[in-house]
Amino acid sequence: MTLDHHKKSCRALCFSEDGTLLFSASKDKSLQVVDMNTGSVTSKMMNAHKSPIYSLLVIDNYLIATGDDDGYFKLWDYRRETAIMEAKNSEEFISDLTTNSEKKFVLATSGEGTLTAFNIRAKRMELQSELFESEFLSMAVVKNENKLAVGTGEGAINIFNWGEWGNISDRFPGHPMSIDTIVAISDDVVCTGSMDGVIRAVHILPNRFLGIVGNHDEFPIENMSLSRDGKFLASCSHDQKIKFWNISCLDDVEEDPNVKPKHKNKKKKLASTRQADFFAGLAD
């Protein structure tokens, strides 16, 4: 299926929880909904934001959140095609949006270096972190939803306690360039996509590198997505390629905080490139 309903670049995509709808946000400032059974556009919000939309989050069966280049956050009931909450608490772009299973708060990272928590039930801004020196670009919920890992422009992972968003509780530097995308593989392990084109597996608390999952040569990692069964990670980059990585080697990873981390793991290549096995399964 090929869709061409946006007039400018498509910046963000999210499926509904059951996979029947595809939500897309664009530089053309529109938010649109596509029926995946027919390929037709079922809802259009043509001027959803005054500025190009940067980030998108599907919250549940009827709520979605968006953030734009100028720091505006909006909460939508897409059935009504109207925003039910709007706030501007950031001066720079809203780089990423996430929530947890309770779905009471939506968290937004910004290019100015802040994390903002929105209470979507009370429809208000709950709390904003102090201003950090580096951009906040990506985030993942980990540790049984008790921690939030935030990727930064300086290559560090900032860790917040869930519900305590004013300041970080821990910090893990070590990436040579910005962490543009981050995906939780398990409660303890995340995969990071960096501007240097490398995908790394990282254990959170204790913080240490597990190895390199793969790369897109020197092209920055734009986005990553985990398969439903947790066995495959998809990545895309400016090299115009989508790559699929077998990450089953990260199942049940355990790290002893009393054992000193191995520095060689930072450059160790994991057994994550079994593409033949992946496509053989598709053929079956």
PDB file of C-alpha atoms in Angstrom:
ATOM      1  CA  MET A   1       0.000   0.000   0.000  1.00  0.00           C
ATOM      2  CA  THR A   2       1.289   3.466  -0.915  1.00  0.00           C
ATOM      3  CA  LEU A   3      -0.357   6.567   0.550  1.00  0.00           C
ATOM      4  CA  ASP A   4       0.136  10.101  -0.753  1.00  0.00           C
ATOM      5  CA  HIS A   5      -2.431  12.111   1.192  1.00  0.00           C
ATOM      6  CA  HIS A   6       0.073  14.622   2.626  1.00  0.00           C
ATOM      7  CA  LYS A   7       1.276  17.609   0.616  1.00  0.00           C
ATOM      8  CA  LYS A   8       4.637  17.788   2.415  1.00  0.00           C
ATOM      9  CA  SER A   9       6.936  15.398   4.272  1.00  0.00           C
ATOM     10  CA  CYS A  10       5.305  12.904   6.626  1.00  0.00           C
ATOM     11  CA  ARG A  11       7.045  13.307   9.979  1.00  0.00           C
ATOM     12  CA  ALA A  12       5.234  10.947  12.343  1.00  0.00           C
ATOM     13  CA  LEU A  13       3.232   7.710  12.057  1.00  0.00           C
ATOM     14  CA  CYS A  14       1.337   5.679  14.657  1.00  0.00           C
ATOM     15  CA  PHE A  15      -1.015   2.717  14.361  1.00  0.00           C
ATOM     16  CA  SER A  16      -4.121   2.398  16.513  1.00  0.00           C
ATOM     17  CA  GLU A  17      -3.974  -0.248  19.232  1.00  0.00           C
ATOM     18  CA  ASP A  18      -5.761  -2.808  17.030  1.00  0.00           C
ATOM     19  CA  GLY A  19      -3.815  -1.875  13.897  1.00  0.00           C
ATOM     20  CA  THR A  20      -6.850  -0.951  11.827  1.00  0.00           C
ATOM     21  CA  LEU A  21      -6.073   2.777  11.681  1.00  0.00           C
ATOM     22  CA  LEU A  22      -2.920   4.671  10.751  1.00  0.00           C
ATOM     23  CA  PHE A  23      -2.438   8.196  12.119  1.00  0.00           C
ATOM     24  CA  SER A  24      -0.061  10.451  10.220  1.00  0.00           C
ATOM     25  CA  ALA A  25       1.248  13.934  10.936  1.00  0.00           C
ATOM     26  CA  SER A  26       3.016  16.133   8.446  1.00  0.00           C
ATOM     27  CA  LYS A  27       5.055  19.233   7.808  1.00  0.00           C
ATOM     28  CA  ASP A  28       1.938  20.444   5.961  1.00  0.00           C
ATOM     29  CA  LYS A  29       0.427  20.949   9.480  1.00  0.00           C
ATOM     30  CA  SER A  30      -2.243  18.305   8.971  1.00  0.00           C
ATOM     31  CA  LEU A  31      -3.209  15.288  11.063  1.00  0.00           C
ATOM     32  CA  GLN A  32      -4.933  12.506   9.126  1.00  0.00           C
ATOM     33  CA  VAL A  33      -6.359   9.041   9.809  1.00  0.00           C
ATOM     34  CA  VAL A  34      -6.231   6.180   7.287  1.00  0.00           C
ATOM     35  CA  ASP A  35      -8.345   3.016   7.329  1.00  0.00           C
ATOM     36  CA  MET A  36      -5.799   0.216   6.807  1.00  0.00           C
ATOM     37  CA  ASN A  37      -8.424  -2.122   5.374  1.00  0.00           C
ATOM     38  CA  THR A  38      -9.301   0.180   2.492  1.00  0.00           C
ATOM     39  CA  GLY A  39      -6.400   2.646   2.320  1.00  0.00           C
ATOM     40  CA  SER A  40      -8.826   5.571   2.413  1.00  0.00           C
ATOM     41  CA  VAL A  41      -8.528   8.660   4.580  1.00  0.00           C
ATOM     42  CA  THR A  42     -11.336   8.638   7.139  1.00  0.00           C
ATOM     43  CA  SER A  43     -10.482  11.825   9.079  1.00  0.00           C
ATOM     44  CA  LYS A  44      -8.677  15.021   8.167  1.00  0.00           C
ATOM     45  CA  MET A  45      -7.559  17.864  10.407  1.00  0.00           C
ATOM     46  CA  MET A  46      -5.924  20.020   7.752  1.00  0.00           C
ATOM     47  CA  ASN A  47      -4.698  22.854   9.982  1.00  0.00           C
ATOM     48  CA  ALA A  48      -4.225  20.889  13.158  1.00  0.00           C
ATOM     49  CA  HIS A  49      -1.352  23.181  14.205  1.00  0.00           C
ATOM     50  CA  LYS A  50      -0.173  26.605  13.127  1.00  0.00           C
ATOM     51  CA  SER A  51       3.342  25.195  12.734  1.00  0.00           C
ATOM     52  CA  PRO A  52       4.527  21.909  11.204  1.00  0.00           C
ATOM     53  CA  ILE A  53       3.772  18.900  13.409  1.00  0.00           C
ATOM     54  CA  TYR A  54       6.852  17.156  14.800  1.00  0.00           C
ATOM     55  CA  SER A  55       5.601  14.363  17.102  1.00  0.00           C
ATOM     56  CA  LEU A  56       2.555  12.125  17.496  1.00  0.00           C
ATOM     57  CA  LEU A  57       1.280   9.689  20.139  1.00  0.00           C
ATOM     58  CA  VAL A  58      -1.724   7.345  20.099  1.00  0.00           C
ATOM     59  CA  ILE A  59      -2.977   7.165  23.713  1.00  0.00           C
ATOM     60  CA  ASP A  60      -6.050   4.937  23.484  1.00  0.00           C
ATOM     61  CA  ASN A  61      -8.992   4.181  21.209  1.00  0.00           C
ATOM     62  CA  TYR A  62      -9.960   7.824  20.818  1.00  0.00           C
ATOM     63  CA  LEU A  63      -7.257  10.108  22.249  1.00  0.00           C
ATOM     64  CA  ILE A  64      -4.111  11.176  20.424  1.00  0.00           C
ATOM     65  CA  ALA A  65      -1.501  13.829  21.236  1.00  0.00           C
ATOM     66  CA  THR A  66       0.611  15.982  18.933  1.00  0.00           C
ATOM     67  CA  GLY A  67       3.479  18.433  19.312  1.00  0.00           C
ATOM     68  CA  ASP A  68       4.796  20.962  16.818  1.00  0.00           C
ATOM     69  CA  ASP A  69       7.920  22.904  15.840  1.00  0.00           C
ATOM     70  CA  ASP A  70       7.060  25.862  18.066  1.00  0.00           C
ATOM     71  CA  GLY A  71       6.449  23.930  21.299  1.00  0.00           C
ATOM     72  CA  TYR A  72       2.663  23.625  21.153  1.00  0.00           C
ATOM     73  CA  PHE A  73       1.082  20.491  22.636  1.00  0.00           C
ATOM     74  CA  LYS A  74      -2.418  19.373  21.650  1.00  0.00           C
ATOM     75  CA  LEU A  75      -4.696  16.589  22.841  1.00  0.00           C
ATOM     76  CA  TRP A  76      -7.267  15.322  20.338  1.00  0.00           C
ATOM     77  CA  ASP A  77     -10.447  13.300  20.315  1.00  0.00           C
ATOM     78  CA  TYR A  78     -10.088  12.193  16.700  1.00  0.00           C
ATOM     79  CA  ARG A  79     -13.732  11.085  16.529  1.00  0.00           C
ATOM     80  CA  ARG A  80     -14.717  14.745  16.828  1.00  0.00           C
ATOM     81  CA  GLU A  81     -11.738  15.970  14.779  1.00  0.00           C
ATOM     82  CA  THR A  82     -11.106  18.685  17.334  1.00  0.00           C
ATOM     83  CA  ALA A  83      -8.498  19.489  19.957  1.00  0.00           C
ATOM     84  CA  ILE A  84      -9.783  19.124  23.537  1.00  0.00           C
ATOM     85  CA  MET A  85      -6.617  20.544  25.134  1.00  0.00           C
ATOM     86  CA  GLU A  86      -3.917  22.914  23.972  1.00  0.00           C
ATOM     87  CA  ALA A  87      -0.832  24.182  25.793  1.00  0.00           C
ATOM     88  CA  LYS A  88       2.447  25.920  25.045  1.00  0.00           C
ATOM     89  CA  ASN A  89       5.078  25.400  27.722  1.00  0.00           C
ATOM     90  CA  SER A  90       8.140  25.044  25.493  1.00  0.00           C
ATOM     91  CA  GLU A  91       9.913  27.469  23.190  1.00  0.00           C
ATOM     92  CA  GLU A  92      11.415  24.786  20.942  1.00  0.00           C
ATOM     93  CA  PHE A  93      10.026  21.772  19.045  1.00  0.00           C
ATOM     94  CA  ILE A  94       8.256  18.924  20.862  1.00  0.00           C
ATOM     95  CA  SER A  95      10.633  16.111  19.976  1.00  0.00           C
ATOM     96  CA  ASP A  96       8.830  13.099  21.485  1.00  0.00           C
ATOM     97  CA  LEU A  97       5.662  12.087  23.348  1.00  0.00           C
ATOM     98  CA  THR A  98       4.973   9.092  25.579  1.00  0.00           C
ATOM     99  CA  THR A  99       2.714   7.769  28.335  1.00  0.00           C
ATOM    100  CA  ASN A 100       2.435   4.677  30.540  1.00  0.00           C
ATOM    101  CA  SER A 101      -0.285   2.042  31.034  1.00  0.00           C
ATOM    102  CA  GLU A 102      -2.235   4.284  33.426  1.00  0.00           C
ATOM    103  CA  LYS A 103      -2.526   6.926  30.690  1.00  0.00           C
ATOM    104  CA  LYS A 104      -3.067   9.766  33.105  1.00  0.00           C
ATOM    105  CA  PHE A 105       0.011  11.744  32.081  1.00  0.00           C
ATOM    106  CA  VAL A 106       1.504  12.419  28.675  1.00  0.00           C
ATOM    107  CA  LEU A 107       5.159  13.406  28.760  1.00  0.00           C
ATOM    108  CA  ALA A 108       6.723  15.695  26.177  1.00  0.00           C
ATOM    109  CA  THR A 109      10.415  16.273  25.526  1.00  0.00           C
ATOM    110  CA  SER A 110      11.553  19.479  23.893  1.00  0.00           C
ATOM    111  CA  GLY A 111      14.513  20.715  21.910  1.00  0.00           C
ATOM    112  CA  GLU A 112      15.059  23.392  24.523  1.00  0.00           C
ATOM    113  CA  GLY A 113      16.061  20.709  27.051  1.00  0.00           C
ATOM    114  CA  THR A 114      12.924  20.247  29.154  1.00  0.00           C
ATOM    115  CA  LEU A 115      10.548  17.429  30.063  1.00  0.00           C
ATOM    116  CA  THR A 116       6.912  18.458  30.543  1.00  0.00           C
ATOM    117  CA  ALA A 117       4.170  16.335  32.120  1.00  0.00           C
ATOM    118  CA  PHE A 118       0.588  16.980  31.005  1.00  0.00           C
ATOM    119  CA  ASN A 119      -2.309  15.657  33.093  1.00  0.00           C
ATOM    120  CA  ILE A 120      -4.684  14.691  30.304  1.00  0.00           C
ATOM    121  CA  ARG A 121      -7.534  13.851  32.676  1.00  0.00           C
ATOM    122  CA  ALA A 122      -7.469  17.265  34.335  1.00  0.00           C
ATOM    123  CA  LYS A 123      -6.386  18.848  31.024  1.00  0.00           C
ATOM    124  CA  ARG A 124      -3.553  20.874  32.520  1.00  0.00           C
ATOM    125  CA  MET A 125       0.222  21.055  32.603  1.00  0.00           C
ATOM    126  CA  GLU A 126       1.276  19.171  35.729  1.00  0.00           C
ATOM    127  CA  LEU A 127       5.020  19.839  35.992  1.00  0.00           C
ATOM    128  CA  GLN A 128       8.002  20.866  33.912  1.00  0.00           C
ATOM    129  CA  SER A 129      11.613  19.935  34.579  1.00  0.00           C
ATOM    130  CA  GLU A 130      14.367  22.418  35.047  1.00  0.00           C
ATOM    131  CA  LEU A 131      16.051  23.611  31.858  1.00  0.00           C
ATOM    132  CA  PHE A 132      18.969  21.416  30.796  1.00  0.00           C
ATOM    133  CA  GLU A 133      21.854  22.500  28.607  1.00  0.00           C
ATOM    134  CA  SER A 134      21.294  19.814  25.960  1.00  0.00           C
ATOM    135  CA  GLU A 135      18.299  19.031  23.768  1.00  0.00           C
ATOM    136  CA  PHE A 136      15.873  16.339  24.902  1.00  0.00           C
ATOM    137  CA  LEU A 137      15.193  14.253  21.786  1.00  0.00           C
ATOM    138  CA  SER A 138      13.673  10.864  22.662  1.00  0.00           C
ATOM    139  CA  MET A 139      12.402   8.783  25.587  1.00  0.00           C
ATOM    140  CA  ALA A 140      11.361   5.323  26.736  1.00  0.00           C
ATOM    141  CA  VAL A 141       9.527   4.066  29.831  1.00  0.00           C
ATOM    142  CA  VAL A 142      11.484   1.357  31.691  1.00  0.00           C
ATOM    143  CA  LYS A 143      11.900  -0.421  35.048  1.00  0.00           C
ATOM    144  CA  ASN A 144       8.281  -1.521  35.438  1.00  0.00           C
ATOM    145  CA  GLU A 145       7.171   2.004  34.503  1.00  0.00           C
ATOM    146  CA  ASN A 146       9.086   3.470  37.452  1.00  0.00           C
ATOM    147  CA  LYS A 147      11.751   5.168  35.330  1.00  0.00           C
ATOM    148  CA  LEU A 148      11.907   7.301  32.203  1.00  0.00           C
ATOM    149  CA  ALA A 149      15.031   7.209  30.011  1.00  0.00           C
ATOM    150  CA  VAL A 150      15.547  10.378  27.944  1.00  0.00           C
ATOM    151  CA  GLY A 151      17.990  10.606  25.045  1.00  0.00           C
ATOM    152  CA  THR A 152      19.812  13.918  24.719  1.00  0.00           C
ATOM    153  CA  GLY A 153      21.649  15.917  22.099  1.00  0.00           C
ATOM    154  CA  GLU A 154      24.971  15.490  23.887  1.00  0.00           C
ATOM    155  CA  GLY A 155      24.750  11.692  23.815  1.00  0.00           C
ATOM    156  CA  ALA A 156      23.774  11.073  27.432  1.00  0.00           C
ATOM    157  CA  ILE A 157      20.737   9.200  28.748  1.00  0.00           C
ATOM    158  CA  ASN A 158      19.006  11.182  31.489  1.00  0.00           C
ATOM    159  CA  ILE A 159      16.928   9.061  33.856  1.00  0.00           C
ATOM    160  CA  PHE A 160      13.876  10.404  35.708  1.00  0.00           C
ATOM    161  CA  ASN A 161      11.787   8.752  38.415  1.00  0.00           C
ATOM    162  CA  TRP A 162       8.215   8.428  37.178  1.00  0.00           C
ATOM    163  CA  GLY A 163       6.159  11.144  38.867  1.00  0.00           C
ATOM    164  CA  GLU A 164       9.279  13.146  39.794  1.00  0.00           C
ATOM    165  CA  TRP A 165       9.868  15.065  36.611  1.00  0.00           C
ATOM    166  CA  GLY A 166      11.498  18.168  38.058  1.00  0.00           C
ATOM    167  CA  ASN A 167      15.037  16.791  37.851  1.00  0.00           C
ATOM    168  CA  ILE A 168      16.930  13.645  36.908  1.00  0.00           C
ATOM    169  CA  SER A 169      17.724  10.825  39.332  1.00  0.00           C
ATOM    170  CA  ASP A 170      20.595   9.391  37.279  1.00  0.00           C
ATOM    171  CA  ARG A 171      22.604  10.032  34.116  1.00  0.00           C
ATOM    172  CA  PHE A 172      24.500   7.764  31.744  1.00  0.00           C
ATOM    173  CA  PRO A 173      26.891   9.436  29.250  1.00  0.00           C
ATOM    174  CA  GLY A 174      28.851   7.585  26.595  1.00  0.00           C
ATOM    175  CA  HIS A 175      27.212   7.937  23.185  1.00  0.00           C
ATOM    176  CA  PRO A 176      29.550   9.872  20.859  1.00  0.00           C
ATOM    177  CA  MET A 177      26.679  11.850  19.299  1.00  0.00           C
ATOM    178  CA  SER A 178      23.007  12.672  19.881  1.00  0.00           C
ATOM    179  CA  ILE A 179      20.458   9.967  20.797  1.00  0.00           C
ATOM    180  CA  ASP A 180      17.733  10.707  18.255  1.00  0.00           C
ATOM    181  CA  THR A 181      15.522   7.700  19.002  1.00  0.00           C
ATOM    182  CA  ILE A 182      15.224   5.215  21.855  1.00  0.00           C
ATOM    183  CA  VAL A 183      13.069   2.075  22.193  1.00  0.00           C
ATOM    184  CA  ALA A 184      12.446  -0.036  25.292  1.00  0.00           C
ATOM    185  CA  ILE A 185      13.202  -3.693  24.517  1.00  0.00           C
ATOM    186  CA  SER A 186      12.402  -4.863  28.055  1.00  0.00           C
ATOM    187  CA  ASP A 187      12.104  -3.375  31.523  1.00  0.00           C
ATOM    188  CA  ASP A 188      15.891  -3.208  31.743  1.00  0.00           C
ATOM    189  CA  VAL A 189      17.166  -2.861  28.175  1.00  0.00           C
ATOM    190  CA  VAL A 190      16.760  -0.114  25.584  1.00  0.00           C
ATOM    191  CA  CYS A 191      18.063   0.278  22.056  1.00  0.00           C
ATOM    192  CA  THR A 192      19.325   3.711  21.081  1.00  0.00           C
ATOM    193  CA  GLY A 193      19.630   5.180  17.612  1.00  0.00           C
ATOM    194  CA  SER A 194      22.298   7.836  17.294  1.00  0.00           C
ATOM    195  CA  MET A 195      23.376  10.473  14.818  1.00  0.00           C
ATOM    196  CA  ASP A 196      26.547   8.462  14.154  1.00  0.00           C
ATOM    197  CA  GLY A 197      24.405   5.806  12.445  1.00  0.00           C
ATOM    198  CA  VAL A 198      24.839   3.146  15.135  1.00  0.00           C
ATOM    199  CA  ILE A 199      22.128   1.249  17.045  1.00  0.00           C
ATOM    200  CA  ARG A 200      23.295   0.278  20.541  1.00  0.00           C
ATOM    201  CA  ALA A 201      21.823  -1.953  23.234  1.00  0.00           C
ATOM    202  CA  VAL A 202      22.002  -0.364  26.680  1.00  0.00           C
ATOM    203  CA  HIS A 203      21.147  -1.783  30.103  1.00  0.00           C
ATOM    204  CA  ILE A 204      19.465   0.701  32.458  1.00  0.00           C
ATOM    205  CA  LEU A 205      20.328   0.613  36.186  1.00  0.00           C
ATOM    206  CA  PRO A 206      22.981  -0.637  36.333  1.00  0.00           C
ATOM    207  CA  ASN A 207      23.873   1.570  33.362  1.00  0.00           C
ATOM    208  CA  ARG A 208      26.156  -0.081  30.842  1.00  0.00           C
ATOM    209  CA  PHE A 209      26.535  -0.779  27.134  1.00  0.00           C
ATOM    210  CA  LEU A 210      25.666  -4.314  26.030  1.00  0.00           C
ATOM    211  CA  GLY A 211      26.894  -4.001  22.461  1.00  0.00           C
ATOM    212  CA  ILE A 212      26.109  -2.815  18.941  1.00  0.00           C
ATOM    213  CA  VAL A 213      22.924  -4.098  17.316  1.00  0.00           C
ATOM    214  CA  GLY A 214      23.709  -2.711  13.856  1.00  0.00           C
ATOM    215  CA  ASN A 215      24.204   0.441  11.803  1.00  0.00           C
ATOM    216  CA  HIS A 216      23.195   2.422   8.742  1.00  0.00           C
ATOM    217  CA  ASP A 217      26.821   3.201   7.866  1.00  0.00           C
ATOM    218  CA  GLU A 218      27.299   6.874   8.760  1.00  0.00           C
ATOM    219  CA  PHE A 219      23.696   7.946   8.199  1.00  0.00           C
ATOM    220  CA  PRO A 220      21.814   9.104  11.339  1.00  0.00           C
ATOM    221  CA  ILE A 221      19.216   6.712  12.758  1.00  0.00           C
ATOM    222  CA  GLU A 222      15.907   8.493  12.230  1.00  0.00           C
ATOM    223  CA  ASN A 223      13.476   6.096  13.879  1.00  0.00           C
ATOM    224  CA  MET A 224      13.092   2.586  15.274  1.00  0.00           C
ATOM    225  CA  SER A 225      10.165   0.301  16.019  1.00  0.00           C
ATOM    226  CA  LEU A 226       9.868  -2.961  17.943  1.00  0.00           C
ATOM    227  CA  SER A 227       7.823  -5.875  16.593  1.00  0.00           C
ATOM    228  CA  ARG A 228       4.890  -7.079  18.663  1.00  0.00           C
ATOM    229  CA  ASP A 229       6.691 -10.246  19.735  1.00  0.00           C
ATOM    230  CA  GLY A 230       9.773  -8.256  20.734  1.00  0.00           C
ATOM    231  CA  LYS A 231      12.105 -10.299  18.526  1.00  0.00           C
ATOM    232  CA  PHE A 232      12.799  -7.801  15.749  1.00  0.00           C
ATOM    233  CA  LEU A 233      13.774  -4.151  15.666  1.00  0.00           C
ATOM    234  CA  ALA A 234      13.145  -2.089  12.531  1.00  0.00           C
ATOM    235  CA  SER A 235      15.235   1.002  11.820  1.00  0.00           C
ATOM    236  CA  CYS A 236      15.251   3.663   9.121  1.00  0.00           C
ATOM    237  CA  SER A 237      17.731   6.313   8.079  1.00  0.00           C
ATOM    238  CA  HIS A 238      18.660   8.814   5.372  1.00  0.00           C
ATOM    239  CA  ASP A 239      20.178   5.982   3.347  1.00  0.00           C
ATOM    240  CA  GLN A 240      16.599   5.274   2.155  1.00  0.00           C
ATOM    241  CA  LYS A 241      16.682   1.814   3.746  1.00  0.00           C
ATOM    242  CA  ILE A 242      14.587   0.033   6.352  1.00  0.00           C
ATOM    243  CA  LYS A 243      16.590  -2.622   8.174  1.00  0.00           C
ATOM    244  CA  PHE A 244      15.329  -5.424  10.403  1.00  0.00           C
ATOM    245  CA  TRP A 245      17.482  -6.634  13.288  1.00  0.00           C
ATOM    246  CA  ASN A 246      17.069  -9.888  15.174  1.00  0.00           C
ATOM    247  CA  ILE A 247      17.366  -8.854  18.837  1.00  0.00           C
ATOM    248  CA  SER A 248      16.415 -12.166  20.430  1.00  0.00           C
ATOM    249  CA  CYS A 249      19.922 -12.159  21.908  1.00  0.00           C
ATOM    250  CA  LEU A 250      18.692  -9.436  24.290  1.00  0.00           C
ATOM    251  CA  ASP A 251      16.052 -11.664  25.872  1.00  0.00           C
ATOM    252  CA  ASP A 252      16.481 -12.130  29.614  1.00  0.00           C
ATOM    253  CA  VAL A 253      19.633 -10.025  29.870  1.00  0.00           C
ATOM    254  CA  GLU A 254      20.749  -9.709  33.473  1.00  0.00           C
ATOM    255  CA  GLU A 255      23.494  -7.406  34.714  1.00  0.00           C
ATOM    256  CA  ASP A 256      25.043  -7.680  38.173  1.00  0.00           C
ATOM    257  CA  PRO A 257      25.566  -4.195  39.637  1.00  0.00           C
ATOM    258  CA  ASN A 258      28.450  -5.565  41.691  1.00  0.00           C
ATOM    259  CA  VAL A 259      30.374  -6.656  38.583  1.00  0.00           C
ATOM    260  CA  LYS A 260      32.437  -4.008  36.827  1.00  0.00           C
ATOM    261  CA  PRO A 261      31.152  -3.338  33.277  1.00  0.00           C
ATOM    262  CA  LYS A 262      33.281  -4.456  30.344  1.00  0.00           C
ATOM    263  CA  HIS A 263      34.408  -1.472  28.288  1.00  0.00           C
ATOM    264  CA  LYS A 264      34.839  -3.675  25.211  1.00  0.00           C
ATOM    265  CA  ASN A 265      31.049  -4.188  25.159  1.00  0.00           C
ATOM    266  CA  LYS A 266      30.688  -0.641  23.865  1.00  0.00           C
ATOM    267  CA  LYS A 267      32.094  -1.770  20.509  1.00  0.00           C
ATOM    268  CA  LYS A 268      31.069  -5.443  20.625  1.00  0.00           C
ATOM    269  CA  LYS A 269      28.784  -6.494  17.782  1.00  0.00           C
ATOM    270  CA  LEU A 270      25.760  -8.481  18.916  1.00  0.00           C
ATOM    271  CA  ALA A 271      24.330 -11.428  16.996  1.00  0.00           C
ATOM    272  CA  SER A 272      21.599  -9.240  15.527  1.00  0.00           C
ATOM    273  CA  THR A 273      21.903  -9.468  11.744  1.00  0.00           C
ATOM    274  CA  ARG A 274      20.158 -12.752  10.981  1.00  0.00           C
ATOM    275  CA  GLN A 275      18.159 -11.205   8.143  1.00  0.00           C
ATOM    276  CA  ALA A 276      17.940 -14.511   6.277  1.00  0.00           C
ATOM    277  CA  ASP A 277      16.057 -16.099   9.178  1.00  0.00           C
ATOM    278  CA  PHE A 278      13.689 -13.128   9.369  1.00  0.00           C
ATOM    279  CA  PHE A 279      12.723 -13.182   5.697  1.00  0.00           C
ATOM    280  CA  ALA A 280      12.513 -16.981   5.656  1.00  0.00           C
ATOM    281  CA  GLY A 281       9.829 -16.666   8.313  1.00  0.00           C
ATOM    282  CA  LEU A 282       7.957 -14.154   6.164  1.00  0.00           C
ATOM    283  CA  ALA A 283       8.113 -16.504   3.201  1.00  0.00           C
ATOM    284  CA  ASP A 284       6.611 -19.323   5.242  1.00  0.00           C
TER     285      ASP A 284
END
